[in-house]
mmCIF file of C-alpha atoms in Angstrom:
data_model
loop_
_atom_site.group_PDB
_atom_site.id
_atom_site.type_symbol
_atom_site.label_atom_id
_atom_site.label_comp_id
_atom_site.label_asym_id
_atom_site.label_seq_id
_atom_site.Cartn_x
_atom_site.Cartn_y
_atom_site.Cartn_z
ATOM 1 C CA MET A 58 0.000 0.007 0.038
ATOM 2 C CA ASN A 59 1.168 3.522 -0.919
ATOM 3 C CA ILE A 60 0.245 6.389 1.509
ATOM 4 C CA ALA A 61 0.808 10.006 0.402
ATOM 5 C CA PHE A 62 1.434 12.828 2.840
ATOM 6 C CA SER A 63 0.925 16.500 1.841
ATOM 7 C CA ALA A 64 4.236 18.181 2.823
ATOM 8 C CA LYS A 65 5.924 21.544 2.653
ATOM 9 C CA LYS A 66 9.264 20.187 1.415
ATOM 10 C CA SER A 67 11.081 16.828 0.992
ATOM 11 C CA GLY A 68 12.447 15.090 4.137
ATOM 12 C CA ILE A 69 10.250 13.087 6.489
ATOM 13 C CA PHE A 70 11.010 15.245 9.533
ATOM 14 C CA ASN A 71 9.744 18.334 7.732
ATOM 15 C CA LYS A 72 6.375 19.972 8.149
ATOM 16 C CA MET A 73 3.118 18.739 6.759
ATOM 17 C CA ASP A 74 1.419 21.167 4.414
ATOM 18 C CA GLU A 75 -2.100 21.837 5.824
ATOM 19 C CA ARG A 76 -3.517 22.120 2.293
ATOM 20 C CA PHE A 77 -3.852 19.075 0.115
ATOM 21 C CA ALA A 78 -3.817 20.455 -3.415
ATOM 22 C CA ARG A 79 -1.392 23.294 -2.942
ATOM 23 C CA ALA A 80 1.170 21.285 -1.012
ATOM 24 C CA GLU A 81 4.623 21.546 -2.565
ATOM 25 C CA ILE A 82 5.410 17.850 -2.453
ATOM 26 C CA PHE A 83 3.807 14.508 -1.602
ATOM 27 C CA LEU A 84 5.952 12.125 0.429
ATOM 28 C CA ILE A 85 4.790 8.628 -0.344
ATOM 29 C CA TYR A 86 5.277 5.845 2.227
ATOM 30 C CA HIS A 87 5.355 2.272 0.871
ATOM 31 C CA THR A 88 4.146 -0.139 3.534
ATOM 32 C CA GLU A 89 5.664 -3.162 1.766
ATOM 33 C CA ASP A 90 9.216 -2.158 2.263
ATOM 34 C CA HIS A 91 8.915 0.784 4.720
ATOM 35 C CA THR A 92 10.496 3.206 2.290
ATOM 36 C CA PHE A 93 9.577 6.730 1.160
ATOM 37 C CA SER A 94 9.523 8.249 -2.284
ATOM 38 C CA GLN A 95 8.349 11.614 -3.318
ATOM 39 C CA ALA A 96 6.207 13.281 -6.006
ATOM 40 C CA ASP A 97 6.779 16.981 -6.837
ATOM 41 C CA ASN A 98 3.452 18.879 -6.774
ATOM 42 C CA THR A 99 4.707 22.423 -7.712
ATOM 43 C CA SER A 100 2.818 22.364 -11.039
ATOM 44 C CA SER A 101 -0.511 21.947 -9.188
ATOM 45 C CA GLN A 102 0.647 24.543 -6.631
ATOM 46 C CA GLU A 103 1.024 27.091 -9.407
ATOM 47 C CA ALA A 104 -2.168 26.197 -11.294
ATOM 48 C CA ALA A 105 -4.631 29.075 -11.523
ATOM 49 C CA GLN A 106 -7.511 26.715 -10.998
ATOM 50 C CA GLY A 107 -8.137 23.005 -10.712
ATOM 51 C CA ALA A 108 -5.031 22.388 -8.501
ATOM 52 C CA SER A 109 -6.834 19.607 -6.618
ATOM 53 C CA ILE A 110 -7.645 17.689 -9.854
ATOM 54 C CA LYS A 111 -3.951 18.008 -10.959
ATOM 55 C CA ALA A 112 -2.816 16.816 -7.548
ATOM 56 C CA VAL A 113 -5.096 13.762 -7.650
ATOM 57 C CA GLU A 114 -3.852 12.929 -11.189
ATOM 58 C CA LEU A 115 -0.273 13.048 -9.800
ATOM 59 C CA LEU A 116 -1.249 10.616 -7.010
ATOM 60 C CA VAL A 117 -2.902 8.319 -9.511
ATOM 61 C CA ARG A 118 0.295 8.286 -11.627
ATOM 62 C CA ASN A 119 2.201 7.405 -8.514
ATOM 63 C CA GLU A 120 -0.240 4.556 -7.629
ATOM 64 C CA VAL A 121 -1.125 6.044 -4.341
ATOM 65 C CA ASP A 122 -3.932 4.173 -2.344
ATOM 66 C CA ALA A 123 -4.443 6.702 0.547
ATOM 67 C CA VAL A 124 -3.657 10.267 1.339
ATOM 68 C CA VAL A 125 -3.015 11.873 4.737
ATOM 69 C CA THR A 126 -3.567 15.583 4.929
ATOM 70 C CA ALA A 127 -5.079 18.267 7.124
ATOM 71 C CA LYS A 128 -7.581 19.771 4.756
ATOM 72 C CA CYS A 129 -9.248 18.699 1.594
ATOM 73 C CA GLY A 130 -11.724 20.734 -0.565
ATOM 74 C CA PRO A 131 -14.933 19.463 -2.216
ATOM 75 C CA LYS A 132 -13.419 19.055 -5.695
ATOM 76 C CA ALA A 133 -10.464 17.140 -4.277
ATOM 77 C CA GLU A 134 -12.846 14.871 -2.384
ATOM 78 C CA GLN A 135 -14.821 14.138 -5.495
ATOM 79 C CA ALA A 136 -11.687 13.465 -7.601
ATOM 80 C CA LEU A 137 -10.120 11.326 -4.825
ATOM 81 C CA GLU A 138 -13.279 9.244 -4.528
ATOM 82 C CA ALA A 139 -13.399 8.694 -8.324
ATOM 83 C CA ALA A 140 -9.776 7.613 -8.217
ATOM 84 C CA GLY A 141 -10.471 5.248 -5.308
ATOM 85 C CA ILE A 142 -7.992 7.011 -2.991
ATOM 86 C CA THR A 143 -8.976 7.098 0.690
ATOM 87 C CA VAL A 144 -8.489 10.365 2.618
ATOM 88 C CA PHE A 145 -7.308 10.465 6.205
ATOM 89 C CA ILE A 146 -7.378 13.814 8.023
ATOM 90 C CA THR A 147 -4.643 14.543 10.545
ATOM 91 C CA ASP A 148 -3.717 17.545 12.690
ATOM 92 C CA GLN A 149 -0.094 16.359 13.148
ATOM 93 C CA LYS A 150 2.567 18.902 12.168
ATOM 94 C CA THR A 151 5.313 16.761 10.632
ATOM 95 C CA VAL A 152 5.332 13.885 8.225
ATOM 96 C CA THR A 153 6.755 11.329 10.724
ATOM 97 C CA LEU A 154 4.168 12.367 13.378
ATOM 98 C CA ALA A 155 1.389 12.103 10.788
ATOM 99 C CA LEU A 156 2.652 8.638 9.837
ATOM 100 C CA ASP A 157 2.685 7.498 13.427
ATOM 101 C CA ASP A 158 -0.767 8.934 13.860
ATOM 102 C CA PHE A 159 -1.973 7.025 10.838
ATOM 103 C CA LEU A 160 -0.383 3.718 11.772
ATOM 104 C CA GLN A 161 -1.749 3.945 15.333
ATOM 105 C CA ASN A 162 -5.276 4.909 14.391
ATOM 106 C CA HIS A 163 -5.850 2.981 11.175
ATOM 107 C CA PRO A 164 -3.837 -0.323 11.540
ATOM 108 C CA GLN A 165 -6.688 -2.039 9.764
ATOM 109 C CA GLU A 166 -5.840 -0.131 6.549
ATOM 110 C CA LEU A 167 -2.515 -1.889 6.229
ATOM 111 C CA MET B 268 -20.287 56.711 -25.239
ATOM 112 C CA THR B 269 -20.151 54.278 -22.323
ATOM 113 C CA ILE B 270 -18.978 55.342 -18.890
ATOM 114 C CA ALA B 271 -18.111 52.783 -16.247
ATOM 115 C CA ALA B 272 -18.031 53.302 -12.452
ATOM 116 C CA ALA B 273 -15.204 51.008 -11.208
ATOM 117 C CA SER B 274 -13.221 50.588 -8.056
ATOM 118 C CA GLY B 275 -10.277 48.482 -6.789
ATOM 119 C CA LYS B 276 -11.997 47.839 -3.486
ATOM 120 C CA GLY B 277 -15.560 46.710 -2.839
ATOM 121 C CA GLY B 278 -17.818 49.133 -1.051
ATOM 122 C CA ALA B 279 -16.125 52.200 -2.461
ATOM 123 C CA GLY B 280 -19.348 53.590 -3.914
ATOM 124 C CA LYS B 281 -19.532 52.415 -7.562
ATOM 125 C CA THR B 282 -23.214 51.734 -7.298
ATOM 126 C CA PHE B 283 -23.885 55.018 -5.504
ATOM 127 C CA ILE B 284 -22.190 56.946 -8.341
ATOM 128 C CA ALA B 285 -23.669 54.863 -11.173
ATOM 129 C CA VAL B 286 -27.308 54.917 -10.104
ATOM 130 C CA ASN B 287 -27.333 58.611 -9.194
ATOM 131 C CA MET B 288 -25.587 59.639 -12.343
ATOM 132 C CA ALA B 289 -27.848 57.445 -14.549
ATOM 133 C CA ALA B 290 -30.956 58.821 -12.836
ATOM 134 C CA ALA B 291 -29.816 62.465 -13.014
ATOM 135 C CA GLY B 292 -29.024 62.182 -16.721
ATOM 136 C CA ARG B 293 -31.751 59.630 -17.564
ATOM 137 C CA ILE B 294 -29.121 57.393 -19.061
ATOM 138 C CA SER B 295 -29.424 53.616 -19.566
ATOM 139 C CA LEU B 296 -27.777 51.716 -16.706
ATOM 140 C CA PHE B 297 -25.967 48.321 -17.023
ATOM 141 C CA ASP B 298 -25.354 46.457 -13.833
ATOM 142 C CA LEU B 299 -22.421 44.229 -14.782
ATOM 143 C CA ASP B 300 -21.443 43.362 -11.207
ATOM 144 C CA VAL B 301 -23.016 40.020 -11.971
ATOM 145 C CA GLU B 302 -21.892 38.220 -8.873
ATOM 146 C CA GLU B 303 -23.719 40.642 -6.679
ATOM 147 C CA PRO B 304 -25.878 43.050 -8.702
ATOM 148 C CA ASN B 305 -27.516 45.697 -6.578
ATOM 149 C CA ALA B 306 -28.237 48.706 -8.789
ATOM 150 C CA HIS B 307 -31.928 47.610 -9.073
ATOM 151 C CA LEU B 308 -32.322 48.304 -5.327
ATOM 152 C CA TYR B 309 -31.801 51.983 -5.965
ATOM 153 C CA PHE B 310 -33.196 52.283 -9.514
ATOM 154 C CA PRO B 311 -36.994 52.088 -9.531
ATOM 155 C CA GLY B 312 -38.449 50.020 -12.426
ATOM 156 C CA ASN B 313 -40.356 46.980 -13.583
ATOM 157 C CA GLN B 314 -38.903 43.850 -14.933
ATOM 158 C CA VAL B 315 -39.754 43.441 -18.626
ATOM 159 C CA SER B 316 -37.663 40.396 -19.646
ATOM 160 C CA SER B 317 -35.357 37.702 -18.336
ATOM 161 C CA ARG B 318 -33.116 35.476 -20.461
ATOM 162 C CA ARG B 319 -30.912 32.624 -19.367
ATOM 163 C CA VAL B 320 -27.218 32.691 -20.131
ATOM 164 C CA CYS B 321 -25.704 29.237 -20.880
ATOM 165 C CA ARG B 322 -22.327 27.955 -21.933
ATOM 166 C CA SER B 323 -21.147 24.662 -23.357
ATOM 167 C CA ILE B 324 -19.675 21.915 -21.174
ATOM 168 C CA PRO B 325 -18.432 18.459 -22.200
ATOM 169 C CA VAL B 326 -20.453 15.263 -21.891
ATOM 170 C CA ILE B 327 -18.478 12.002 -22.114
ATOM 171 C CA ASP B 328 -19.945 8.897 -23.631
ATOM 172 C CA GLU B 329 -18.430 6.292 -21.293
ATOM 173 C CA LYS B 330 -19.109 3.494 -23.779
ATOM 174 C CA GLN B 331 -16.954 5.120 -26.445
ATOM 175 C CA CYS B 332 -14.242 6.403 -24.015
ATOM 176 C CA THR B 333 -11.018 4.374 -23.873
ATOM 177 C CA LEU B 334 -9.529 6.419 -20.963
ATOM 178 C CA CYS B 335 -6.688 7.549 -23.218
ATOM 179 C CA GLY B 336 -6.406 10.833 -21.361
ATOM 180 C CA GLU B 337 -5.993 13.066 -24.391
ATOM 181 C CA CYS B 338 -8.844 15.345 -23.183
ATOM 182 C CA SER B 339 -7.376 15.885 -19.656
ATOM 183 C CA ARG B 340 -3.906 16.505 -21.115
ATOM 184 C CA PHE B 341 -5.369 19.105 -23.473
ATOM 185 C CA CYS B 342 -7.535 20.950 -20.837
ATOM 186 C CA ALA B 343 -5.558 23.832 -19.421
ATOM 187 C CA TYR B 344 -8.186 24.360 -16.776
ATOM 188 C CA HIS B 345 -8.221 20.811 -15.377
ATOM 189 C CA ALA B 346 -11.943 20.491 -16.021
ATOM 190 C CA LEU B 347 -11.459 16.837 -17.067
ATOM 191 C CA ALA B 348 -9.389 14.134 -15.397
ATOM 192 C CA VAL B 349 -8.928 10.415 -16.019
ATOM 193 C CA LEU B 350 -9.043 8.926 -12.566
ATOM 194 C CA GLY B 351 -9.078 5.169 -12.102
ATOM 195 C CA SER B 352 -11.526 3.681 -14.542
ATOM 196 C CA THR B 353 -13.570 6.818 -15.276
ATOM 197 C CA VAL B 354 -13.267 10.350 -16.701
ATOM 198 C CA VAL B 355 -14.446 12.923 -14.167
ATOM 199 C CA SER B 356 -15.512 16.285 -15.399
ATOM 200 C CA PHE B 357 -15.726 19.472 -13.353
ATOM 201 C CA PRO B 358 -18.101 21.714 -15.364
ATOM 202 C CA GLU B 359 -17.580 24.700 -13.056
ATOM 203 C CA LEU B 360 -13.889 24.780 -14.156
ATOM 204 C CA CYS B 361 -14.642 24.474 -17.875
ATOM 205 C CA HIS B 362 -14.064 27.613 -20.051
ATOM 206 C CA SER B 363 -16.131 26.217 -22.930
ATOM 207 C CA CYS B 364 -13.283 26.216 -25.451
ATOM 208 C CA GLY B 365 -14.548 22.970 -27.089
ATOM 209 C CA GLY B 366 -10.950 21.680 -27.382
ATOM 210 C CA CYS B 367 -11.693 18.326 -25.651
ATOM 211 C CA THR B 368 -14.400 17.503 -28.220
ATOM 212 C CA ARG B 369 -11.788 18.013 -30.952
ATOM 213 C CA VAL B 370 -8.876 16.123 -29.492
ATOM 214 C CA CYS B 371 -10.815 13.032 -28.408
ATOM 215 C CA PRO B 372 -9.746 10.319 -30.883
ATOM 216 C CA GLN B 373 -12.911 8.314 -30.214
ATOM 217 C CA ALA B 374 -15.266 11.252 -30.676
ATOM 218 C CA ALA B 375 -16.696 10.333 -27.317
ATOM 219 C CA ILE B 376 -17.185 13.936 -26.128
ATOM 220 C CA THR B 377 -20.114 16.086 -27.082
ATOM 221 C CA GLU B 378 -21.279 19.391 -25.620
ATOM 222 C CA THR B 379 -24.328 20.385 -23.726
ATOM 223 C CA ASP B 380 -25.566 23.716 -22.326
ATOM 224 C CA MET B 381 -25.141 24.599 -18.648
ATOM 225 C CA SER B 382 -26.971 27.526 -17.123
ATOM 226 C CA ILE B 383 -24.593 30.098 -15.563
ATOM 227 C CA GLY B 384 -26.856 33.064 -15.061
ATOM 228 C CA SER B 385 -29.417 35.408 -16.589
ATOM 229 C CA VAL B 386 -29.840 38.868 -18.037
ATOM 230 C CA ILE B 387 -32.799 40.847 -16.796
ATOM 231 C CA GLU B 388 -34.191 44.011 -18.392
ATOM 232 C CA TYR B 389 -36.021 46.622 -16.362
ATOM 233 C CA GLU B 390 -38.119 49.468 -17.690
ATOM 234 C CA GLY B 391 -36.929 52.110 -15.223
ATOM 235 C CA THR B 392 -38.722 55.282 -14.048
ATOM 236 C CA TYR B 393 -35.623 57.239 -15.041
ATOM 237 C CA ALA B 394 -34.074 55.009 -17.711
ATOM 238 C CA PRO B 395 -33.784 51.369 -18.721
ATOM 239 C CA LEU B 396 -31.750 49.116 -16.452
ATOM 240 C CA VAL B 397 -30.077 45.907 -17.709
ATOM 241 C CA GLN B 398 -28.784 43.521 -15.031
ATOM 242 C CA GLY B 399 -26.570 40.478 -15.392
ATOM 243 C CA ILE B 400 -26.786 38.022 -12.582
ATOM 244 C CA SER B 401 -24.742 34.867 -12.281
ATOM 245 C CA ASP B 402 -26.108 31.634 -10.811
ATOM 246 C CA VAL B 403 -24.892 30.836 -7.281
ATOM 247 C CA GLY B 404 -21.771 28.715 -7.475
ATOM 248 C CA THR B 405 -20.771 29.792 -10.995
ATOM 249 C CA ALA B 406 -16.955 30.246 -11.133
ATOM 250 C CA VAL B 407 -16.679 31.625 -14.678
ATOM 251 C CA VAL B 408 -18.882 34.777 -14.861
ATOM 252 C CA PRO B 409 -17.523 36.840 -17.817
ATOM 253 C CA PRO B 410 -19.944 35.183 -20.312
ATOM 254 C CA VAL B 411 -22.827 36.630 -18.260
ATOM 255 C CA ILE B 412 -21.094 40.068 -18.379
ATOM 256 C CA HIS B 413 -20.697 39.824 -22.128
ATOM 257 C CA GLN B 414 -24.332 38.848 -22.673
ATOM 258 C CA ALA B 415 -25.589 41.720 -20.530
ATOM 259 C CA ALA B 416 -23.205 44.114 -22.165
ATOM 260 C CA GLY B 417 -24.612 43.083 -25.537
ATOM 261 C CA PHE B 418 -27.562 45.309 -24.759
ATOM 262 C CA ILE B 419 -25.377 48.467 -24.788
ATOM 263 C CA ASP B 420 -26.001 50.765 -27.685
ATOM 264 C CA PRO B 421 -22.625 52.336 -28.479
ATOM 265 C CA ASP B 422 -24.344 55.349 -30.160
ATOM 266 C CA GLN B 423 -26.162 56.302 -26.954
ATOM 267 C CA LEU B 424 -24.858 57.361 -23.530
ATOM 268 C CA ALA B 425 -24.634 54.343 -21.198
ATOM 269 C CA ILE B 426 -23.440 53.764 -17.681
ATOM 270 C CA ILE B 427 -21.829 50.573 -16.375
ATOM 271 C CA ASP B 428 -21.786 49.590 -12.742
ATOM 272 C CA ALA B 429 -18.659 47.384 -12.842
ATOM 273 C CA PRO B 430 -17.569 44.552 -10.577
ATOM 274 C CA PRO B 431 -14.933 45.532 -7.976
ATOM 275 C CA GLY B 432 -11.260 44.768 -8.336
ATOM 276 C CA ASN B 433 -9.032 44.206 -11.323
ATOM 277 C CA ASN B 434 -9.783 40.566 -12.020
ATOM 278 C CA CYS B 435 -11.437 38.867 -15.053
ATOM 279 C CA PRO B 436 -15.043 40.002 -14.295
ATOM 280 C CA ALA B 437 -13.951 43.635 -13.692
ATOM 281 C CA MET B 438 -11.824 43.750 -16.845
ATOM 282 C CA ALA B 439 -14.538 42.035 -18.912
ATOM 283 C CA ALA B 440 -17.025 44.756 -17.858
ATOM 284 C CA LEU B 441 -14.511 47.567 -18.338
ATOM 285 C CA SER B 442 -13.706 46.330 -21.860
ATOM 286 C CA TYR B 443 -17.050 47.979 -22.891
ATOM 287 C CA ALA B 444 -16.236 51.337 -21.315
ATOM 288 C CA ASP B 445 -14.946 54.336 -23.296
ATOM 289 C CA PHE B 446 -14.228 56.075 -20.064
ATOM 290 C CA VAL B 447 -13.829 54.884 -16.427
ATOM 291 C CA LEU B 448 -14.761 56.704 -13.261
ATOM 292 C CA VAL B 449 -12.468 55.262 -10.710
ATOM 293 C CA VAL B 450 -14.374 55.489 -7.347
ATOM 294 C CA ALA B 451 -11.955 55.157 -4.562
ATOM 295 C CA GLU B 452 -12.712 55.096 -0.859
ATOM 296 C CA ASP B 453 -10.656 57.811 0.837
ATOM 297 C CA SER B 454 -8.635 55.497 3.087
ATOM 298 C CA PRO B 455 -5.394 53.659 3.035
ATOM 299 C CA PHE B 456 -7.156 50.454 2.064
ATOM 300 C CA GLY B 457 -8.993 52.350 -0.724
ATOM 301 C CA LEU B 458 -5.760 53.822 -1.952
ATOM 302 C CA HIS B 459 -3.995 50.490 -2.040
ATOM 303 C CA ASP B 460 -6.678 48.838 -4.129
ATOM 304 C CA MET B 461 -7.027 51.866 -6.366
ATOM 305 C CA GLN B 462 -3.378 51.578 -7.300
ATOM 306 C CA TYR B 463 -3.985 48.063 -8.650
ATOM 307 C CA LEU B 464 -6.983 49.140 -10.660
ATOM 308 C CA ILE B 465 -5.106 52.071 -12.170
ATOM 309 C CA ARG B 466 -2.328 49.768 -13.250
ATOM 310 C CA ALA B 467 -4.911 47.507 -14.943
ATOM 311 C CA LEU B 468 -6.525 50.504 -16.675
ATOM 312 C CA HIS B 469 -3.126 51.637 -17.935
ATOM 313 C CA ALA B 470 -2.514 48.179 -19.334
ATOM 314 C CA ALA B 471 -5.935 48.173 -20.981
ATOM 315 C CA CYS B 472 -5.379 51.819 -22.290
ATOM 316 C CA LYS B 473 -8.599 53.034 -20.695
ATOM 317 C CA PRO B 474 -8.904 56.774 -20.001
ATOM 318 C CA PHE B 475 -10.108 57.539 -16.480
ATOM 319 C CA THR B 476 -10.618 60.009 -13.741
ATOM 320 C CA VAL B 477 -10.664 59.480 -9.976
ATOM 321 C CA ILE B 478 -13.498 60.348 -7.582
ATOM 322 C CA ALA B 479 -12.545 60.157 -3.855
ATOM 323 C CA ASN B 480 -15.623 58.893 -1.982
ATOM 324 C CA LYS B 481 -16.432 58.882 1.743
ATOM 325 C CA ALA B 482 -13.743 61.579 2.059
ATOM 326 C CA GLN B 483 -12.778 62.054 5.734
ATOM 327 C CA GLN B 484 -10.806 64.802 7.421
ATOM 328 C CA SER B 485 -8.781 62.217 9.367
ATOM 329 C CA PHE B 486 -7.029 60.886 6.256
ATOM 330 C CA GLY B 487 -6.314 64.387 4.967
ATOM 331 C CA GLY B 488 -7.335 63.909 1.296
ATOM 332 C CA LEU B 489 -5.211 60.797 0.810
ATOM 333 C CA ILE B 490 -6.653 59.855 -2.611
ATOM 334 C CA GLU B 491 -6.539 63.405 -4.004
ATOM 335 C CA GLN B 492 -2.926 63.883 -2.795
ATOM 336 C CA TYR B 493 -1.829 60.633 -4.397
ATOM 337 C CA CYS B 494 -3.439 61.571 -7.699
ATOM 338 C CA ARG B 495 -1.763 64.952 -7.656
ATOM 339 C CA ASP B 496 1.630 63.435 -6.757
ATOM 340 C CA HIS B 497 1.333 60.887 -9.663
ATOM 341 C CA GLN B 498 -0.358 63.246 -12.060
ATOM 342 C CA PHE B 499 -3.430 61.073 -12.379
ATOM 343 C CA PRO B 500 -6.619 62.853 -13.343
ATOM 344 C CA PHE B 501 -8.686 63.701 -10.252
ATOM 345 C CA LEU B 502 -12.315 64.866 -10.564
ATOM 346 C CA MET B 503 -13.681 65.532 -7.072
ATOM 347 C CA SER B 504 -14.046 64.450 -3.451
ATOM 348 C CA ILE B 505 -17.490 63.356 -2.119
ATOM 349 C CA PRO B 506 -17.551 63.871 1.651
ATOM 350 C CA ASP B 507 -18.592 61.117 4.069
ATOM 351 C CA GLU B 508 -21.947 62.588 4.939
ATOM 352 C CA PRO B 509 -24.571 60.828 7.152
ATOM 353 C CA GLU B 510 -27.341 61.668 4.682
ATOM 354 C CA ILE B 511 -25.582 59.776 1.877
ATOM 355 C CA ARG B 512 -25.145 56.761 4.056
ATOM 356 C CA SER B 513 -28.807 56.864 5.167
ATOM 357 C CA ALA B 514 -30.014 57.220 1.544
ATOM 358 C CA MET B 515 -27.932 54.278 0.551
ATOM 359 C CA SER B 516 -29.198 52.087 3.413
ATOM 360 C CA GLU B 517 -32.777 52.988 2.566
ATOM 361 C CA GLY B 518 -32.295 52.053 -1.007
ATOM 362 C CA ALA B 519 -33.049 55.591 -2.104
ATOM 363 C CA LEU B 520 -31.520 57.847 -4.827
ATOM 364 C CA LEU B 521 -29.560 60.635 -3.234
ATOM 365 C CA ILE B 522 -30.553 63.106 -5.971
ATOM 366 C CA GLU B 523 -34.190 62.631 -4.925
ATOM 367 C CA LYS B 524 -33.412 63.400 -1.317
ATOM 368 C CA ASP B 525 -31.133 66.288 -1.828
ATOM 369 C CA PRO B 526 -31.207 68.505 -4.918
ATOM 370 C CA ARG B 527 -27.687 69.750 -4.231
ATOM 371 C CA TYR B 528 -26.462 66.330 -5.320
ATOM 372 C CA ARG B 529 -28.450 66.398 -8.554
ATOM 373 C CA ARG B 530 -26.085 69.267 -9.537
ATOM 374 C CA ILE B 531 -23.080 67.383 -8.441
ATOM 375 C CA PHE B 532 -23.967 64.365 -10.583
ATOM 376 C CA ASP B 533 -24.916 66.555 -13.598
ATOM 377 C CA GLN B 534 -21.474 68.116 -13.126
ATOM 378 C CA ILE B 535 -19.672 64.734 -13.081
ATOM 379 C CA LEU B 536 -21.473 63.734 -16.255
ATOM 380 C CA GLU B 537 -20.852 66.975 -17.970
ATOM 381 C CA SER B 538 -17.150 67.022 -17.235
ATOM 382 C CA VAL B 539 -16.778 63.390 -18.481
ATOM 383 C CA THR B 540 -18.800 63.787 -21.635
ATOM 384 C CA LYS B 541 -17.435 67.196 -22.530
ATOM 385 C CA GLU B 542 -13.849 66.002 -22.520
ATOM 386 C CA HIS B 543 -14.331 62.640 -24.192
ATOM 387 C CA ILE B 544 -16.947 62.948 -26.940
#
């Protein structure tokens, strides 16, 4: 399973970006081998409109199954649902804390 | 000749200037602030017609679609996306260019009309009023503005109540103006937003003059001073008087309540038309 975290910059100890679609980067955790990869979201960040749709397309290309973020708009929700990506809301401030939060609260997802 | 009342900031007094000037001169009024039209509240009249404004949005035939993604790659506005085993369309983001219908190799995309607003005509006591009004939730409003502006007769005098700011709706409305009255609230906030509007007007090569509204002693003629310093045309200051505020909150025309103002609005109109006809 691949879990994406909306983050401000690369590096797992760095801050989560509270916004889903306008996050600079997605850090993707692979549960099979406990590794991280990343997907650059700057082109969605700079989009005049439809950023959330672009961001979801990026996640689809990266075969993401779930996304952990603090906030998610109605268009993003609609697109994520169509793509079959589950959303988990967190208020944790860094990627590692958000991952711990996710693993503790949703062990059944793994 | 078409004169528009515009402002960088909302609540600066565009509608106040537009309705009183139109009533004083018995000039057709066009409320192009389609996201929140309010000129009709001040401009007495009866509705005579209402027409829907529609634009084209894509419809995807899922049986024909092979999920190739050509449409979503083409769409600059991200109104279409191939997600999983379906194409999701977001009509509110679509700009109706029709490109997706052309690039689809399966010819699986056709177009249908979506309502985005209406244009309402009023037979006013003073003059006709045409109002554009967008449907709630419509993100792309310039088509409503263009439809309403289609009623402007360029050979007659016309007044536009423009949307605030310097964004797409404001510039769409101002594209019909021969001359712009920049209504600026006499405050630091009003000055800041006026600077942006003036930059947009320069870029669009629109002649303008500035009216400082709600002028207060405490700010010491901020807008007027700025215009003098930068050699921008400045027409007049309208003081922040309680009777203006009460006329506006009652939905009344100030020229009806106070004949002194009838002269002021005649004067505005005269100075604008004299110089620019």
